[in-house]
XYZ file of C-alpha atoms in Angstrom:
472
model
C -21.999 -7.646 12.832
C -22.144 -8.236 16.558
C -24.432 -11.272 16.083
C -22.074 -12.728 13.459
C -19.185 -12.501 15.886
C -21.245 -14.370 18.494
C -21.888 -17.166 15.998
C -18.158 -17.652 15.591
C -17.650 -18.097 19.335
C -18.787 -21.546 20.436
C -18.209 -24.233 23.063
C -15.178 -25.959 21.574
C -13.989 -29.497 22.411
C -12.338 -29.458 25.851
C -8.619 -30.278 25.916
C -8.032 -32.888 28.605
C -4.602 -33.845 29.923
C -4.138 -37.298 31.470
C -1.562 -37.317 34.283
C -0.384 -39.843 36.842
C 2.336 -42.130 38.182
C 4.148 -44.585 35.899
C 2.210 -47.824 35.231
C -0.963 -46.560 36.926
C -2.970 -47.248 33.765
C -3.061 -43.973 31.805
C -2.532 -45.531 28.374
C -4.920 -48.401 29.097
C -7.542 -45.846 30.128
C -7.043 -43.932 26.883
C -7.264 -47.208 24.946
C -10.665 -47.798 26.491
C -11.705 -44.248 25.624
C -10.396 -44.377 22.045
C -11.229 -48.042 21.448
C -7.681 -48.513 20.136
C -4.749 -50.674 21.173
C -1.913 -48.223 21.688
C -0.720 -49.723 24.994
C 0.331 -53.063 23.533
C 2.514 -51.309 20.953
C 4.431 -49.138 23.384
C 7.762 -50.514 24.512
C 7.770 -51.475 28.151
C 4.170 -50.343 28.601
C 5.275 -46.738 29.139
C 4.102 -43.956 26.823
C 7.203 -42.525 25.173
C 6.044 -39.159 23.775
C 3.172 -36.702 24.014
C 0.307 -37.527 21.669
C -3.218 -36.201 21.186
C -6.448 -37.799 20.016
C -10.177 -37.169 20.039
C -13.147 -39.125 21.360
C -16.792 -38.621 20.419
C -19.324 -39.405 23.179
C -22.698 -41.107 22.706
C -24.287 -37.646 22.731
C -22.026 -36.520 19.896
C -19.782 -34.337 22.064
C -16.079 -34.297 21.137
C -13.266 -34.424 23.709
C -9.567 -33.897 22.898
C -7.142 -35.915 25.019
C -3.443 -35.260 25.557
C -1.586 -38.337 26.758
C 1.592 -37.243 28.524
C 4.302 -39.745 29.503
C 4.187 -41.002 33.052
C 7.835 -41.534 33.931
C 9.558 -38.959 36.143
C 12.031 -38.093 33.406
C 9.220 -36.507 31.404
C 8.428 -33.898 34.055
C 9.084 -31.026 31.656
C 6.748 -32.427 29.008
C 4.046 -33.193 31.578
C 4.200 -29.654 32.897
C 3.753 -28.199 29.429
C 0.899 -30.605 28.735
C -0.987 -29.392 31.787
C -0.631 -25.770 30.653
C -2.192 -26.573 27.276
C -5.199 -28.284 28.829
C -8.594 -27.101 30.075
C -9.252 -30.102 32.339
C -6.920 -32.581 34.051
C -7.633 -36.260 34.651
C -5.433 -37.490 37.491
C -5.026 -41.264 37.194
C -4.203 -43.205 40.381
C -4.121 -47.004 40.707
C -6.626 -48.095 43.373
C -4.214 -50.692 44.747
C -1.142 -48.429 44.946
C -2.537 -45.080 46.001
C -0.676 -41.775 45.823
C 2.921 -41.991 44.564
C 5.675 -39.350 44.015
C 4.609 -38.619 40.441
C 0.995 -38.309 41.612
C 2.002 -35.445 43.897
C 4.148 -33.962 41.127
C 1.158 -34.042 38.755
C -1.018 -32.379 41.414
C 1.515 -29.555 41.593
C 1.308 -28.999 37.816
C -2.497 -29.048 37.892
C -2.615 -26.462 40.691
C -0.077 -24.263 38.876
C -2.157 -24.450 35.683
C -5.324 -23.506 37.599
C -7.518 -26.010 35.759
C -10.335 -28.219 37.130
C -9.479 -31.838 37.918
C -11.155 -35.246 37.871
C -9.617 -38.054 39.933
C -9.828 -41.474 38.257
C -9.134 -44.539 40.412
C -7.975 -47.215 37.954
C -7.766 -50.999 38.378
C -10.820 -50.807 40.643
C -11.871 -54.353 39.690
C -8.838 -55.902 41.410
C -9.258 -57.611 44.772
C -6.398 -55.488 46.116
C -8.138 -52.209 45.187
C -8.497 -49.869 48.160
C -10.483 -46.752 47.158
C -11.018 -45.649 50.763
C -7.260 -45.534 51.343
C -6.948 -43.441 48.192
C -9.705 -41.041 49.288
C -7.990 -40.610 52.648
C -4.616 -39.891 51.007
C -6.157 -37.275 48.706
C -7.947 -35.575 51.593
C -4.632 -35.279 53.448
C -3.186 -33.616 50.331
C -5.948 -31.005 50.438
C -8.116 -32.437 47.635
C -11.801 -31.914 48.435
C -13.698 -34.778 46.796
C -17.370 -34.486 45.826
C -18.643 -37.177 48.197
C -16.888 -35.381 51.058
C -18.562 -32.062 50.316
C -15.953 -30.823 47.828
C -16.073 -30.159 44.097
C -13.494 -32.642 42.730
C -15.124 -35.666 41.016
C -13.814 -39.131 41.999
C -14.559 -41.951 39.532
C -13.676 -45.630 39.952
C -12.713 -47.238 36.646
C -11.750 -50.624 35.258
C -10.406 -49.754 31.824
C -10.015 -53.397 30.794
C -13.658 -54.170 31.643
C -14.974 -50.830 30.442
C -16.418 -49.931 33.842
C -16.716 -46.223 34.595
C -15.684 -45.078 31.096
C -19.062 -43.561 30.179
C -19.279 -41.869 33.587
C -15.856 -40.319 32.999
C -16.835 -38.971 29.566
C -20.103 -37.587 30.944
C -18.233 -35.887 33.793
C -15.717 -34.324 31.391
C -18.534 -33.053 29.153
C -20.458 -31.615 32.107
C -17.357 -29.946 33.529
C -16.514 -28.377 30.158
C -20.049 -26.986 29.815
C -19.997 -25.559 33.338
C -16.570 -24.016 32.662
C -17.833 -22.616 29.320
C -14.725 -23.572 27.372
C -15.034 -21.511 24.200
C -13.230 -21.086 20.909
C -13.389 -18.238 18.396
C -12.807 -19.175 14.751
C -12.404 -15.492 13.833
C -9.742 -14.896 16.465
C -6.029 -14.741 15.718
C -4.493 -18.213 15.669
C -3.368 -19.445 19.088
C -1.939 -22.984 19.121
C 0.536 -24.876 21.288
C 3.196 -27.341 20.092
C 3.023 -30.608 22.034
C 5.574 -32.647 20.048
C 8.084 -32.329 17.216
C 10.032 -34.763 15.088
C 11.243 -35.658 11.621
C 10.240 -38.335 9.134
C 10.483 -38.823 5.354
C 8.127 -35.860 4.877
C 10.488 -33.532 6.761
C 10.057 -31.710 10.061
C 6.681 -32.443 11.601
C 5.074 -30.751 14.599
C 2.077 -31.867 16.633
C -0.028 -29.043 18.014
C -3.433 -28.215 19.426
C -5.390 -25.150 18.301
C -6.922 -23.140 21.151
C -8.312 -20.229 19.093
C -8.589 -19.300 15.432
C -8.201 -21.632 12.455
C -4.988 -23.129 11.056
C -5.135 -23.772 7.297
C -2.838 -25.098 4.592
C -0.962 -22.155 3.061
C -0.948 -20.087 6.264
C 2.282 -18.398 7.292
C 2.843 -19.163 10.967
C 5.472 -18.414 13.578
C 6.790 -19.291 17.014
C 9.057 -17.036 19.060
C 12.106 -18.553 17.326
C 11.024 -19.748 13.878
C 8.509 -19.352 11.080
C 7.002 -21.526 8.363
C 4.463 -21.778 5.583
C 2.047 -24.634 6.246
C 2.543 -27.258 3.500
C 0.252 -29.898 4.937
C -2.014 -30.690 7.887
C -2.959 -34.137 9.186
C -5.558 -34.856 11.844
C -4.880 -37.152 14.808
C -5.781 -40.196 12.684
C -3.165 -39.274 10.075
C -5.754 -38.158 7.501
C -4.803 -35.116 5.421
C -7.115 -32.142 6.050
C -7.277 -28.527 4.850
C -7.640 -26.928 8.288
C -8.102 -27.522 12.016
C -10.290 -25.513 14.405
C -10.255 -24.646 18.130
C -9.902 -27.688 20.359
C -8.547 -29.893 17.563
C -5.098 -31.556 17.441
C -3.103 -31.978 14.260
C 0.286 -32.538 12.677
C 1.759 -29.754 10.566
C 4.416 -29.748 7.830
C 6.362 -26.626 6.914
C 9.065 -25.869 9.490
C 12.650 -26.383 8.314
C 13.806 -27.263 11.846
C 11.765 -28.416 14.865
C 10.667 -25.573 17.184
C 10.782 -26.256 20.909
C 7.989 -28.279 22.478
C 5.622 -25.993 24.407
C 6.053 -23.058 21.984
C 3.016 -20.957 21.110
C 2.111 -20.706 17.408
C 0.396 -17.748 15.774
C -0.408 -16.444 12.300
C 2.060 -13.992 10.768
C -0.830 -11.919 9.377
C -1.147 -10.581 12.924
C 0.584 -7.181 12.594
C 1.532 -7.049 16.275
C 4.014 -9.911 15.921
C 7.633 -9.054 16.679
C 10.495 -9.867 14.257
C 11.797 -13.400 14.674
C 14.736 -15.433 13.505
C 14.217 -18.112 10.878
C 16.119 -20.728 12.801
C 15.207 -22.386 16.084
C 17.417 -21.804 19.095
C 19.624 -24.765 19.936
C 18.960 -26.694 23.105
C 21.033 -25.386 25.981
C 23.644 -27.767 27.322
C 25.389 -27.187 30.628
C 29.172 -27.341 30.536
C 30.701 -28.367 33.861
C 33.393 -30.762 35.026
C 31.573 -33.876 33.781
C 33.251 -37.274 33.656
C 31.438 -38.955 30.751
C 31.253 -37.447 27.254
C 28.113 -38.195 25.288
C 26.624 -37.623 21.838
C 22.821 -37.757 22.110
C 20.338 -38.622 19.360
C 16.562 -38.901 19.758
C 13.575 -39.489 17.525
C 11.917 -36.214 18.549
C 12.629 -32.964 20.361
C 10.404 -33.665 23.358
C 12.271 -36.852 24.204
C 15.627 -35.156 23.655
C 14.787 -32.304 26.002
C 13.522 -34.706 28.670
C 16.825 -36.599 28.545
C 18.870 -33.395 28.726
C 16.860 -32.084 31.671
C 17.514 -35.203 33.717
C 21.111 -36.147 32.902
C 23.548 -36.394 35.774
C 25.988 -33.526 36.336
C 28.711 -36.103 35.734
C 27.817 -36.104 32.021
C 29.138 -33.714 29.374
C 26.908 -33.554 26.277
C 29.014 -32.853 23.192
C 26.079 -32.863 20.770
C 22.295 -33.335 21.087
C 20.196 -33.569 17.923
C 16.972 -35.049 16.550
C 17.052 -37.721 13.836
C 18.879 -40.876 12.808
C 22.484 -41.594 13.793
C 24.648 -40.556 10.831
C 28.313 -40.446 9.865
C 28.667 -36.884 11.169
C 27.647 -38.094 14.639
C 30.326 -40.797 14.447
C 33.043 -38.268 13.600
C 31.904 -35.955 16.416
C 31.981 -38.859 18.892
C 35.378 -40.015 17.618
C 37.006 -36.575 17.841
C 35.615 -35.923 21.322
C 36.195 -39.406 22.742
C 32.455 -39.850 23.325
C 29.990 -42.692 23.099
C 26.637 -42.262 21.342
C 23.319 -42.725 23.146
C 20.406 -42.991 20.706
C 16.754 -43.049 21.777
C 14.428 -44.598 19.164
C 16.769 -43.309 16.435
C 17.700 -45.544 13.528
C 21.350 -46.360 12.818
C 22.133 -46.548 9.111
C 24.396 -49.244 7.702
C 27.127 -46.785 6.695
C 27.054 -45.139 10.139
C 27.245 -48.530 11.836
C 30.222 -49.612 9.711
C 32.004 -46.313 10.344
C 31.400 -46.679 14.095
C 33.057 -50.110 14.019
C 36.004 -48.762 12.041
C 36.484 -45.725 14.281
C 35.884 -47.606 17.525
C 32.815 -45.555 18.503
C 30.304 -47.247 20.800
C 26.618 -46.703 19.919
C 23.900 -47.723 22.356
C 20.244 -47.539 21.301
C 17.317 -47.405 23.736
C 13.531 -47.626 23.546
C 12.789 -47.360 27.277
C 13.717 -44.069 28.926
C 14.556 -45.398 32.375
C 16.885 -48.008 30.847
C 18.877 -45.167 29.300
C 19.327 -43.510 32.697
C 20.131 -46.802 34.428
C 22.816 -47.431 31.819
C 24.215 -43.933 32.289
C 24.341 -44.400 36.069
C 26.267 -47.643 35.574
C 28.799 -45.954 33.285
C 29.326 -43.176 35.826
C 29.743 -45.724 38.617
C 32.274 -47.683 36.576
C 34.217 -44.534 35.709
C 34.954 -43.015 32.352
C 36.659 -45.871 30.535
C 38.806 -45.090 27.482
C 38.576 -47.520 24.575
C 42.102 -48.353 23.382
C 41.146 -50.744 20.618
C 38.410 -53.012 19.321
C 38.272 -56.455 17.761
C 35.483 -58.654 16.471
C 35.272 -62.328 17.398
C 35.254 -64.273 14.119
C 35.969 -67.804 15.364
C 35.772 -69.854 18.584
C 37.783 -73.012 19.296
C 38.766 -75.044 22.395
C 42.251 -75.089 23.941
C 43.177 -77.036 27.124
C 39.678 -76.889 28.662
C 39.397 -73.225 27.743
C 37.824 -71.314 24.876
C 39.958 -69.258 22.525
C 38.385 -66.294 20.763
C 39.740 -65.864 17.257
C 39.584 -62.125 16.569
C 40.207 -59.496 13.924
C 41.314 -56.064 15.213
C 39.044 -53.383 13.778
C 40.440 -50.273 15.472
C 43.166 -48.978 17.770
C 45.568 -51.242 19.635
C 44.916 -54.266 21.875
C 47.530 -55.676 24.258
C 48.038 -58.659 26.537
C 46.900 -58.033 30.142
C 44.522 -55.279 29.011
C 41.182 -54.959 30.757
C 38.421 -55.462 28.217
C 34.684 -55.441 27.666
C 32.763 -57.981 25.600
C 29.642 -56.536 23.948
C 26.877 -57.930 21.770
C 24.502 -55.739 19.743
C 26.000 -52.701 21.512
C 25.146 -54.141 24.945
C 27.778 -55.193 27.453
C 28.072 -58.960 28.045
C 30.813 -58.788 30.661
C 34.186 -57.500 31.855
C 37.303 -59.600 31.222
C 41.104 -59.526 31.220
C 43.177 -60.613 28.214
C 45.448 -63.224 29.809
C 46.970 -64.656 26.623
C 47.475 -63.525 23.019
C 48.720 -65.598 20.095
C 49.157 -65.233 16.377
C 49.142 -68.792 15.118
C 51.289 -70.622 17.684
C 53.420 -67.604 18.559
C 52.816 -65.650 21.774
C 52.421 -61.928 21.094
C 52.120 -58.813 23.258
C 49.849 -56.599 21.154
C 48.043 -56.180 17.828
C 46.902 -53.261 15.680
C 43.996 -52.645 13.299
C 43.629 -55.301 10.592
C 45.572 -58.080 12.361
C 44.038 -61.460 13.214
C 44.878 -63.151 16.520
C 43.600 -65.425 19.274
C 42.967 -64.545 22.929
C 42.148 -66.346 26.151
C 39.975 -64.287 28.463
C 39.419 -64.451 32.199
C 36.827 -65.092 33.353
C 35.597 -67.406 30.598
C 32.428 -65.750 29.307
C 29.861 -67.298 26.973
C 31.001 -65.140 24.067
C 29.732 -65.679 20.523
C 30.938 -65.114 16.974
C 30.159 -61.500 16.113
C 30.748 -60.197 19.649
C 33.049 -57.188 20.025
C 36.065 -57.179 22.341
C 37.020 -53.659 23.481
C 40.336 -53.045 25.223
C 39.780 -50.319 27.832
C 41.672 -48.206 30.326
C 39.998 -46.971 33.493
C 40.833 -43.489 34.815
């Protein structure tokens, strides 16, 4: 019986987390390792959510990689990624050297207590300066191998494939020395690295550290439970089970658990009673200036946004999924705008937003969302009094007149206004003249058609939206 137990304990695939400063080449490095082209598909060249994949070496050894986003706003997700991993690969661009996020990543690696490999990327560039990088790392207390320490330092050109095999060999050697083991007979121990929803329902990405996760299993986190309806490997292929060291996507939860949650099998009798519904994300309520309804494509992104929002922002609602009519009503009743990150906006929701005068802004790059928020805070919390759509443009005495139809609220002469296109601001203007036909008018309400002259004269287009606003 003792020998059988030993057979079930084996050197499992090491779980490797890739950390580093934004744009230092993490995704390109993983592309070279996976022989895929993920980088070109990612908006702005920045990885947007935690993912996991596996690579098989020439010797047949398997390595599991976690790719955690590099931008500072994903600090929470990066930290959790490091805690899941057995080995860390710290990516630093040879030409740039150590940056703030590099030091932040070092902190997470030290806190996790896992071995590290330093990878100097872009080493083929003429501007590469590996000696500068070595010196910076030494000053930070990193003892590199060539300086008598035990931290490997590998120069890599991901685009040319240089150093890739050396990196894989080093990871394999380090995992063997560290004796990273998995026990298929152990109770299930897995960690959630991402959550989201699609047409199949709630989907979670996780990595198994011990035990086996199979279709039909009843599993739990500290806040929710589920029966596993389906498992997909990192390539999207449906499988019956996943073993220690393997990543996978799991169907079965009614609502997304929090990223970073541990997952275990309910057959374990020591498990404490749990609730069947996940805890809502905590939102701080202070004297914020800007009210916001947040939508995101997955829970990890949503939490990263919430963790890094300015104190000048009051979050009315924060949920995962597409923007729907309920979100519009919440925004309308609370006087909020909607910020959506990689969330779709349905036709009915879009039409309702126009009717109710609710502004929706959609983002695919995380730092653009925060830059936009900073601008709104700087400009003050503007109140939208009314909206109109430009339906015609015609000249008048060397000026352009915007023929409009009021779609919500009230718009008046001398109002300050914003012109927007595809939910993005084109410019700030003042309504200097209003006419209905040839008659001068002072204001209009929803449903009325009218013409306006704006100052300054922007290059507005048919379809643009004119929003009358009042600053605090």
